[in-house]
Amino acid sequence: CSGFPVSIFFIVVNEFCERFSYYGMRAILVLYFTYFLRWDDNLATAVYHTFVALCYLTPILGAIIADSWLGKFKTIISLSIVYTIGQAVLSVGSINDLTDHNRDGSPDNVSVHIALSMIGLILIALGTGGIKPCVSAFGGDQFGDDQEEQRSTFFSLFYMSINAGSLISTIVTPNLRATECGIHSKQRCYPLAFGVPAILMAVSLIVFVLGSRMYKKAKPQGNIMFEVSKCIGFAIKNRFWHRSKEFPKREHWLDWASEKYDKQLIAQIKMVLKVLFLYIPLPMFWALFDQQGSRWTLQATAMNGDFIVNPILIVIMVPIVDSIIYPLIEKCKINFTPLRKMTVGMFLASLAFVAAALVQVQIDKTYPVFPAAGQTQIRLINLGSFPATVQFQHQPQSMELAPQETTGYMMFKTSELQSLSINSSGSVNKTEPLEDLLGGQRYTLAFKSSRQRIDYNLLLDNIESKPEEGQNLIRFINNLPDTVNVSMNYKNYAVLTPLSASNYSIYPGEKRSYIIRSAVSSTSCTVLSKKFGFGSAYTISLDSCTPSTLNVTYYEDIAPSTVHMAWQIPQYFLLTCAEVVFSVTGLEFSYSQAPSNMKSVLQAGWLLTVAVGNIIVLIVAEASQISKQWAEYLLFAALLLVVCIIFAIMASFYTYVDPNEIEAQFEEEKKEDKKDQDGHEKRAEVVSRM
């Protein structure tokens, strides 16, 4: 196919399906922990980053297995099977009806779901990490030595398939999750959202196996990482044995391995260690970067709008940076070296978290204030047609409420609440005792007055947090003189006696209207509801019912989210620019500074920085006593800024090398040594003949 081996088609399709499977699953993972397994944000974040860390630790294991025992082909097959099983187990573990024996809509045994989910994630981490260092290298093996141009084009297609799989799955999977499914009750469809990636992983495996007869399969050649480790270990051990002053010092501590190992190998390891030393500060970047899948995702659920798709920004920014930004910098005669690019990437990531902190401050302002232990909140609603005066005992001031008027939630010490009195013109005074109110709770006192009497109902508002995932809580209160049958969207909702209220029910967090229908005796009336928004709670008063029209009043219990997700664009834009400048440059720098036979060692070191970065998130999240999320964002921003400065200082002392040139020098020396050796042998042969 235009000079390409046909086997390449199977490898590229395999990579697309595998990346779709991985990123699709990861896009909703923290939401699954939070809303299905009911873990708090900190635990969900900790488990998420533990999983990501495992995904970037297992490539070392995959490389060892492939290079030392099974070879790349068998390693990909074996671990892809493990990968597929893991995705299937995770999907099964997310089936709500699996343990919902009483059919109440929630699992009866959450530990079963947790166990299946953890087993699935461990298998996925082993599979995706294990095949990571093998697939691209296996694709490169399919080309001959005279196909360098085709091999270069293959790697471009390969990484394009990675981005395409990531982009499509990040859009598709959250939409699959948003649908509702279930046998006994309708829930967010996690089985479908995890099941589709599982199917794609099975397709990936099948496609790869179909090309089996066309592949060039190199046999295991031994693992260079073992050789490097043994050489370093011998140098340390040899130096320890010769630590006495009677032994002369050597130029580099690795030179103590020269008694056993080749000088070229020692020189190559020195080059690798110089780069690995520069890697020490890098995990801090990944500690921030990978939080877009945990903390930033949770931040988005508290906002108004739809998820922003980060891969779109990546696809846009990579060509812009390569074809416009870098050439402009070069025209300005600025020496923008790879290490300087990486420093700028760190700085941009730090700015991204400052932007996230500013957004979080605005989100926090929209959160309702709930009572703590020993406190009680009370709200008053005048449902009557006459104004009323309300006064709490021991409070010097009274409150005037017009018809259909409400107060906000007022905070009191529970121990100080004794009673309140309601007085309406033309009616007697009414006193309501409050000694039995519970601490840490919200209450609504709904009352209505006529010229003869005052009726009231003290309602417990059993809401302890803002509705999740932008959903809404709705309840009705009957302000009509007769018992009513309330339905919403033609589904029976509640039967309410006068001045009684229904329980709160969840309605989707979408800006759409609903039909509210009330049946009073033989009269039926309807009204088109308002749009509830995202993350709100309302009490809807049924005020009057004409033969066709229902009149209602909305009382806002919790305000909807007003901070739109578009405000996340700056932080995603900055982080995407940071990724393009840092990650892409870092890979190129590692490749250019690595000896030809040790590029896999540096690749393993690079992946290890990602794993350590996720471990840093675990440590900081668990060790810090910060209660405010915006403050945690600023902490991470400050830590990365400090690391950025340290890295810039370290980079200033780094001297760029050309591994090919150094290796060529060693080859020349070997040729010269071989010539000298051949000359000595010839002279010795002549002498022996004489």
CSV table of N, CA and C in Angstrom, one decimal, residues 68 126 144 235 281-282 302 313 352 410 413 469 482 492 572:
chain,number,residue,atom,x,y,z
A,68,SER,N,12.7,-9.5,27.3
A,68,SER,CA,13.4,-10.6,27.9
A,68,SER,C,12.8,-12.0,27.6
A,126,LEU,N,-2.7,-3.0,34.3
A,126,LEU,CA,-1.7,-3.9,33.9
A,126,LEU,C,-1.7,-4.1,32.3
A,144,GLY,N,11.6,-1.9,6.8
A,144,GLY,CA,13.0,-2.3,6.6
A,144,GLY,C,13.9,-1.1,6.8
A,235,ALA,N,29.3,-0.5,39.4
A,235,ALA,CA,30.1,0.7,39.7
A,235,ALA,C,30.0,1.1,41.1
A,281,PRO,N,12.5,17.0,38.7
A,281,PRO,CA,11.5,17.9,39.1
A,281,PRO,C,10.2,17.7,38.2
A,282,LEU,N,10.2,16.9,37.2
A,282,LEU,CA,9.1,16.8,36.2
A,282,LEU,C,7.8,16.2,36.8
A,302,ALA,N,-20.3,21.2,39.2
A,302,ALA,CA,-20.9,22.2,40.1
A,302,ALA,C,-21.2,23.5,39.2
A,313,LEU,N,-8.9,21.1,22.0
A,313,LEU,CA,-7.9,22.1,22.1
A,313,LEU,C,-6.5,21.6,21.8
A,352,ALA,N,-2.5,27.9,34.9
A,352,ALA,CA,-3.8,27.2,34.7
A,352,ALA,C,-4.4,26.9,36.0
A,410,MET,N,-33.0,32.0,57.7
A,410,MET,CA,-32.4,32.7,58.8
A,410,MET,C,-31.8,31.7,59.7
A,413,LYS,N,-29.3,29.9,66.8
A,413,LYS,CA,-28.8,28.9,67.7
A,413,LYS,C,-30.0,28.0,68.1
A,469,GLU,N,-24.6,16.8,40.1
A,469,GLU,CA,-24.6,16.7,38.7
A,469,GLU,C,-25.5,17.7,38.0
A,482,ASP,N,-58.8,22.5,48.7
A,482,ASP,CA,-59.2,21.0,48.6
A,482,ASP,C,-58.0,20.2,48.4
A,492,ASN,N,-47.9,10.6,37.9
A,492,ASN,CA,-48.4,10.9,39.2
A,492,ASN,C,-47.3,11.3,40.1
A,572,TYR,N,-8.3,25.4,30.8
A,572,TYR,CA,-8.0,24.3,29.9
A,572,TYR,C,-7.1,24.8,28.8
